[in-house]
Short mmCIF file of C-alpha atoms in Angstrom, two decimals:
data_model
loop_
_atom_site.label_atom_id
_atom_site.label_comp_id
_atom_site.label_asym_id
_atom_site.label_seq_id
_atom_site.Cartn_x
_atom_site.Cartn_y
_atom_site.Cartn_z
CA UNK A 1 15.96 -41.49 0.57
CA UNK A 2 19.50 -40.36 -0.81
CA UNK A 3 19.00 -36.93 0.21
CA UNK A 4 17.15 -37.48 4.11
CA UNK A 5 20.43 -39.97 4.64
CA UNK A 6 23.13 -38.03 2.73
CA UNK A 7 23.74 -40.68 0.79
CA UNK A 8 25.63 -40.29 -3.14
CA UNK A 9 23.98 -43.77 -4.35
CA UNK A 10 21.10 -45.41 -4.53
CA UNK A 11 19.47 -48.31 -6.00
CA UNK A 12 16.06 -49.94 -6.57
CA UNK A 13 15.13 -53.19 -6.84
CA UNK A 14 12.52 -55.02 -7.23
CA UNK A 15 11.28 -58.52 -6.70
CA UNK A 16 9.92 -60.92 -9.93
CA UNK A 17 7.96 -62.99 -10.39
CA UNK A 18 11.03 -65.66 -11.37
CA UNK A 19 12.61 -65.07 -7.91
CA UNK A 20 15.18 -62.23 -8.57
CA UNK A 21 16.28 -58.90 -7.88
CA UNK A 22 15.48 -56.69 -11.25
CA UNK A 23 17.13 -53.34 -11.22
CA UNK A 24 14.88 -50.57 -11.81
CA UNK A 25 16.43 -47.43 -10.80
CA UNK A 26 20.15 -46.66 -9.98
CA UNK A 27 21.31 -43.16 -9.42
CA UNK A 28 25.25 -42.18 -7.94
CA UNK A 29 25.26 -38.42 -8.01
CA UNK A 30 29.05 -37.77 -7.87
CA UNK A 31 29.13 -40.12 -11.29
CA UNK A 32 26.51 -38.17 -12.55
CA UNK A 33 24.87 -41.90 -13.49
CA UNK A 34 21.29 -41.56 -13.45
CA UNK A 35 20.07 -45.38 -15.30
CA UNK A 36 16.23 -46.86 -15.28
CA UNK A 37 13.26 -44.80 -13.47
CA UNK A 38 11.79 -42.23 -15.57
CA UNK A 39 15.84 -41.63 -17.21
CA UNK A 40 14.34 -43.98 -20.28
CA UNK A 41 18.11 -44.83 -20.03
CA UNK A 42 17.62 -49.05 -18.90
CA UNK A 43 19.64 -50.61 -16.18
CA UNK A 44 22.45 -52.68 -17.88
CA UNK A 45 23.02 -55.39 -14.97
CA UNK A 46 21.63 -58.54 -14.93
CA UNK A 47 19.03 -59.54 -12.08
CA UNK A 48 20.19 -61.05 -8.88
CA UNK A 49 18.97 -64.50 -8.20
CA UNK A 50 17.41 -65.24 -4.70
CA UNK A 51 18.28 -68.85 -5.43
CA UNK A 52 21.55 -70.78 -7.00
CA UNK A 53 20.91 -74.41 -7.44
CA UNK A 54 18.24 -74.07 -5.52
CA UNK A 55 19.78 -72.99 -2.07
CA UNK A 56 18.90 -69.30 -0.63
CA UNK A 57 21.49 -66.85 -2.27
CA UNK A 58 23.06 -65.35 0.81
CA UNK A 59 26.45 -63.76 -0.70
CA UNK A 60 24.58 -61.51 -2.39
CA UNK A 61 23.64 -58.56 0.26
CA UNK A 62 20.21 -57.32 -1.80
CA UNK A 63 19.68 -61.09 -2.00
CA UNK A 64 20.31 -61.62 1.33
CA UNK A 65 17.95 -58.80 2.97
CA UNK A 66 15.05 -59.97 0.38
CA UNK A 67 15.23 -63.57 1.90
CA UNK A 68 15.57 -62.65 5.32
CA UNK A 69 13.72 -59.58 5.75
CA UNK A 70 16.11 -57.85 7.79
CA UNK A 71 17.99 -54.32 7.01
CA UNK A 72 21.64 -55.03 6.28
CA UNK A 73 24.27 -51.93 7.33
CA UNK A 74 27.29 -52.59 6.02
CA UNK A 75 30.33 -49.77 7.20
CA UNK A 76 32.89 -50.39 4.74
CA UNK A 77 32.19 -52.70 1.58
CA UNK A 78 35.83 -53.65 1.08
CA UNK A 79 36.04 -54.80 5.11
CA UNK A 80 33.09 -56.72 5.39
CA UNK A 81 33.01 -60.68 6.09
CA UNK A 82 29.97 -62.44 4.44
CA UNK A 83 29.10 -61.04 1.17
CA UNK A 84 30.51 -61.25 -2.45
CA UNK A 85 31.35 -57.82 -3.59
CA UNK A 86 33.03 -58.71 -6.84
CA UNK A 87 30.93 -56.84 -8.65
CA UNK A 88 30.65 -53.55 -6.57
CA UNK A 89 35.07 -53.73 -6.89
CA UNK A 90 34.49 -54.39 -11.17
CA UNK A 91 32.33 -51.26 -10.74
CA UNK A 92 34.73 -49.01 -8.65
CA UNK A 93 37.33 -49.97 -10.66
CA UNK A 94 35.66 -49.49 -13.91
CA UNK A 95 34.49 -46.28 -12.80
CA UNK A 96 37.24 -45.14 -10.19
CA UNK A 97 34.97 -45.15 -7.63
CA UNK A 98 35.40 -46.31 -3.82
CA UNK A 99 32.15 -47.92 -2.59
CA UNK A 100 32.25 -47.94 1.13
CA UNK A 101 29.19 -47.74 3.17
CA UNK A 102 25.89 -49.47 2.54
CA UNK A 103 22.50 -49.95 3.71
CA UNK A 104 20.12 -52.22 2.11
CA UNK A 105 16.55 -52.68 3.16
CA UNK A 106 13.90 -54.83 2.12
CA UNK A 107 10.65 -53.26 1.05
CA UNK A 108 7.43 -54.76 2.28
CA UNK A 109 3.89 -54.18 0.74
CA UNK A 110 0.89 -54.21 3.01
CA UNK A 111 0.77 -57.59 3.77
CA UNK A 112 4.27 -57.85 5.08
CA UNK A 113 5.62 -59.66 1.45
CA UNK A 114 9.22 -58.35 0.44
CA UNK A 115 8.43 -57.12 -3.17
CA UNK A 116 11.55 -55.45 -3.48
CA UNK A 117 14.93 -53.95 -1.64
CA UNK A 118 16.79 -49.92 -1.52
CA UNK A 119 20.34 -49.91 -1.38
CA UNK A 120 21.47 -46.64 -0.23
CA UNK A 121 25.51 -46.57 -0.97
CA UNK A 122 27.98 -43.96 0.92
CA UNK A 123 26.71 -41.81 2.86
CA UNK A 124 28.65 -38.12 3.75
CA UNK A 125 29.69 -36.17 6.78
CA UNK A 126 27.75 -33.14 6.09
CA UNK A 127 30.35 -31.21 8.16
CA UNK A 128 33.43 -32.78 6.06
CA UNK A 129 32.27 -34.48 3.49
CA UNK A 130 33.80 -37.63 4.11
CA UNK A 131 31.94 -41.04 3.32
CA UNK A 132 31.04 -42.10 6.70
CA UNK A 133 28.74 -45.24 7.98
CA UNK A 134 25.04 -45.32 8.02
CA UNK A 135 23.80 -43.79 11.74
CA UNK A 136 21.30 -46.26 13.50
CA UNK A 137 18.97 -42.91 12.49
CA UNK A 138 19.96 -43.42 9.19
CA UNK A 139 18.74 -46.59 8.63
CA UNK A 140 15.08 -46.35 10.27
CA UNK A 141 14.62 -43.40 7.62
CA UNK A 142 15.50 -45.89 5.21
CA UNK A 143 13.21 -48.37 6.82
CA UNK A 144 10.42 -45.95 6.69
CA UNK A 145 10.77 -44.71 3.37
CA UNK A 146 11.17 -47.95 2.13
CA UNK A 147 7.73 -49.25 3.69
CA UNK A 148 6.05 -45.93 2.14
CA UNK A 149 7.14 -46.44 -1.22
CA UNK A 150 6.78 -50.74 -1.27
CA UNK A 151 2.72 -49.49 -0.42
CA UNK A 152 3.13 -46.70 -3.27
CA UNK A 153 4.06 -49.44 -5.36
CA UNK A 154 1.75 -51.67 -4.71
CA UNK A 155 -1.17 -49.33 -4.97
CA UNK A 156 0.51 -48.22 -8.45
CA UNK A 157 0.22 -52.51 -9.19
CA UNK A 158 -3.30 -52.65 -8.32
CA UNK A 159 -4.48 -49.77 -10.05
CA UNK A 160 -2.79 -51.16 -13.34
CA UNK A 161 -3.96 -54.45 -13.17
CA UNK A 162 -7.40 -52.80 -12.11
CA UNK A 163 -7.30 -51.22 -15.38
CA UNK A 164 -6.36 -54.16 -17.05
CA UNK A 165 -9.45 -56.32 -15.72
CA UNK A 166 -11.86 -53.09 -16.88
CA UNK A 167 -10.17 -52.93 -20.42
CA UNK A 168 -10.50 -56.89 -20.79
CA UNK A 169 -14.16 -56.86 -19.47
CA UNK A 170 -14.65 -53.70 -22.17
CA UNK A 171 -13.39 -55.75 -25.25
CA UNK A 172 -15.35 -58.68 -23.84
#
Protein backbone atom coordinates (compact mmCIF):
# COMPACT_ATOMS: atom_id res chain seq x y z
CA UNK A 1 0.00 0.00 0.00
CA UNK A 2 2.96 2.52 0.77
CA UNK A 3 4.57 1.86 -2.40
CA UNK A 4 1.14 1.73 -5.07
CA UNK A 5 0.32 5.35 -3.20
CA UNK A 6 3.86 6.76 -2.76
CA UNK A 7 3.39 7.04 0.54
CA UNK A 8 6.74 7.22 3.34
CA UNK A 9 4.40 5.86 6.33
CA UNK A 10 2.26 3.44 7.13
CA UNK A 11 0.49 1.90 9.90
CA UNK A 12 -1.61 -1.13 10.89
CA UNK A 13 -4.09 -1.53 13.18
CA UNK A 14 -6.13 -3.74 14.29
CA UNK A 15 -9.37 -4.08 16.14
CA UNK A 16 -9.64 -6.11 19.85
CA UNK A 17 -11.55 -7.72 21.29
CA UNK A 18 -11.68 -4.83 24.32
CA UNK A 19 -12.75 -2.20 21.72
CA UNK A 20 -9.38 -0.58 20.64
CA UNK A 21 -7.03 0.10 18.04
CA UNK A 22 -3.76 -2.26 18.76
CA UNK A 23 -0.79 -1.33 16.69
CA UNK A 24 0.66 -4.06 14.83
CA UNK A 25 2.85 -2.82 12.20
CA UNK A 26 4.30 0.75 11.68
CA UNK A 27 6.86 1.43 9.06
CA UNK A 28 8.16 5.40 7.97
CA UNK A 29 10.85 4.74 5.43
CA UNK A 30 12.66 8.14 5.49
CA UNK A 31 13.10 7.32 9.53
CA UNK A 32 14.23 4.13 8.66
CA UNK A 33 11.55 2.92 11.63
CA UNK A 34 10.40 -0.38 10.80
CA UNK A 35 8.37 -1.54 14.54
CA UNK A 36 5.86 -4.77 14.94
CA UNK A 37 5.10 -7.16 11.76
CA UNK A 38 7.61 -9.72 11.23
CA UNK A 39 10.55 -6.75 12.62
CA UNK A 40 10.18 -8.87 16.17
CA UNK A 41 10.86 -5.19 17.18
CA UNK A 42 7.03 -4.49 19.22
CA UNK A 43 5.07 -1.36 18.70
CA UNK A 44 5.69 0.92 21.79
CA UNK A 45 2.25 2.99 21.70
CA UNK A 46 -0.51 2.27 23.62
CA UNK A 47 -3.91 1.15 21.88
CA UNK A 48 -6.46 3.66 20.85
CA UNK A 49 -9.76 3.40 22.56
CA UNK A 50 -12.97 3.41 20.35
CA UNK A 51 -14.74 4.54 23.51
CA UNK A 52 -13.91 7.27 26.46
CA UNK A 53 -16.44 7.14 29.18
CA UNK A 54 -18.37 5.36 27.16
CA UNK A 55 -19.10 7.88 24.23
CA UNK A 56 -17.70 6.99 20.53
CA UNK A 57 -14.02 8.31 20.41
CA UNK A 58 -14.22 10.64 17.45
CA UNK A 59 -10.91 12.90 17.96
CA UNK A 60 -9.02 10.17 17.30
CA UNK A 61 -8.90 9.81 13.24
CA UNK A 62 -8.09 5.70 13.29
CA UNK A 63 -10.82 5.78 15.95
CA UNK A 64 -12.95 7.70 14.07
CA UNK A 65 -12.86 5.67 10.58
CA UNK A 66 -13.22 2.26 12.75
CA UNK A 67 -16.59 3.61 14.19
CA UNK A 68 -17.88 5.05 11.20
CA UNK A 69 -16.68 3.00 8.49
CA UNK A 70 -15.79 5.64 6.23
CA UNK A 71 -12.12 6.46 4.65
CA UNK A 72 -10.80 9.64 6.23
CA UNK A 73 -8.25 11.90 3.77
CA UNK A 74 -6.79 14.27 5.64
CA UNK A 75 -4.36 17.00 3.35
CA UNK A 76 -2.34 18.52 5.92
CA UNK A 77 -2.33 17.09 9.64
CA UNK A 78 -1.32 20.38 11.24
CA UNK A 79 -4.47 22.28 9.22
CA UNK A 80 -7.11 20.02 9.88
CA UNK A 81 -10.34 20.89 12.10
CA UNK A 82 -11.74 17.80 13.99
CA UNK A 83 -9.12 15.55 15.20
CA UNK A 84 -6.55 15.50 18.12
CA UNK A 85 -3.13 15.26 16.68
CA UNK A 86 -1.17 15.72 19.87
CA UNK A 87 0.44 12.82 19.51
CA UNK A 88 1.39 12.78 15.72
CA UNK A 89 3.14 16.71 16.78
CA UNK A 90 5.03 14.69 20.16
CA UNK A 91 6.15 12.35 17.36
CA UNK A 92 7.38 14.93 14.71
CA UNK A 93 8.90 16.72 17.21
CA UNK A 94 10.56 13.90 18.90
CA UNK A 95 11.71 12.70 15.72
CA UNK A 96 11.98 15.99 13.53
CA UNK A 97 9.58 14.88 11.37
CA UNK A 98 6.63 16.89 9.55
CA UNK A 99 3.52 14.67 9.28
CA UNK A 100 1.31 16.16 6.68
CA UNK A 101 -0.93 14.10 4.61
CA UNK A 102 -3.02 11.16 5.72
CA UNK A 103 -5.36 8.58 4.68
CA UNK A 104 -6.89 6.21 6.99
CA UNK A 105 -9.20 3.43 6.00
CA UNK A 106 -11.09 0.99 7.79
CA UNK A 107 -10.58 -2.65 6.94
CA UNK A 108 -13.59 -4.85 6.59
CA UNK A 109 -13.61 -8.75 6.71
CA UNK A 110 -16.13 -10.64 4.65
CA UNK A 111 -19.00 -9.89 6.42
CA UNK A 112 -18.65 -6.16 6.24
CA UNK A 113 -17.22 -5.99 10.27
CA UNK A 114 -14.33 -3.30 10.66
CA UNK A 115 -11.59 -5.59 12.23
CA UNK A 116 -9.05 -3.15 11.79
CA UNK A 117 -7.82 0.37 10.00
CA UNK A 118 -4.36 1.42 7.43
CA UNK A 119 -3.08 4.70 7.89
CA UNK A 120 -1.05 5.60 5.01
CA UNK A 121 0.97 8.99 6.13
CA UNK A 122 2.61 11.51 3.39
CA UNK A 123 2.47 10.71 0.34
CA UNK A 124 5.27 12.18 -2.53
CA UNK A 125 5.22 13.93 -5.84
CA UNK A 126 7.02 11.38 -7.76
CA UNK A 127 8.12 14.20 -10.13
CA UNK A 128 9.45 16.49 -7.07
CA UNK A 129 9.36 14.76 -4.28
CA UNK A 130 7.35 16.92 -2.30
CA UNK A 131 4.73 15.52 0.32
CA UNK A 132 1.60 16.15 -1.47
CA UNK A 133 -2.24 15.07 -0.58
CA UNK A 134 -3.73 11.72 -1.15
CA UNK A 135 -5.37 11.73 -5.03
CA UNK A 136 -9.11 10.53 -4.96
CA UNK A 137 -7.03 7.46 -6.94
CA UNK A 138 -5.02 7.21 -4.10
CA UNK A 139 -7.38 6.43 -1.71
CA UNK A 140 -9.59 3.67 -3.62
CA UNK A 141 -6.09 1.75 -3.87
CA UNK A 142 -6.06 2.08 -0.30
CA UNK A 143 -9.64 1.02 -0.10
CA UNK A 144 -8.92 -1.99 -2.13
CA UNK A 145 -5.91 -3.12 -0.58
CA UNK A 146 -7.30 -2.67 2.59
CA UNK A 147 -10.46 -5.00 1.85
CA UNK A 148 -7.83 -7.68 0.37
CA UNK A 149 -5.75 -7.85 3.27
CA UNK A 150 -8.88 -7.47 6.22
CA UNK A 151 -10.05 -11.06 4.10
CA UNK A 152 -6.22 -12.24 4.25
CA UNK A 153 -6.54 -11.70 7.77
CA UNK A 154 -9.38 -13.18 8.47
CA UNK A 155 -8.68 -16.34 6.57
CA UNK A 156 -5.17 -16.30 8.53
CA UNK A 157 -7.85 -16.11 11.96
CA UNK A 158 -9.80 -18.97 10.88
CA UNK A 159 -7.18 -21.19 9.93
CA UNK A 160 -5.54 -20.64 13.48
CA UNK A 161 -8.40 -21.09 15.44
CA UNK A 162 -9.19 -24.10 13.00
CA UNK A 163 -6.07 -25.51 14.24
CA UNK A 164 -6.78 -24.77 17.59
CA UNK A 165 -10.26 -26.72 17.64
CA UNK A 166 -8.21 -29.90 15.85
CA UNK A 167 -5.33 -29.72 18.51
CA UNK A 168 -8.01 -29.48 21.45
CA UNK A 169 -10.18 -32.32 19.91
CA UNK A 170 -6.52 -34.33 19.56
CA UNK A 171 -5.63 -33.98 23.34
CA UNK A 172 -9.28 -34.74 24.06
Amino acid sequence: AKSITRADGGTLYRLTEDGTLRFEILRTSSLKYYLGGTTGNPVPFYPIQLYKDGKPNHSMVAAHAALTGKTVNIPDAYAADGFDFSGTRAFDAKTGYRSQSFITVPMRNHDHEIIGVLQLINAHDPSSGEVVAFSPSDQRLAESLASQAAVALTNRMLIMQLEQLFESFINL
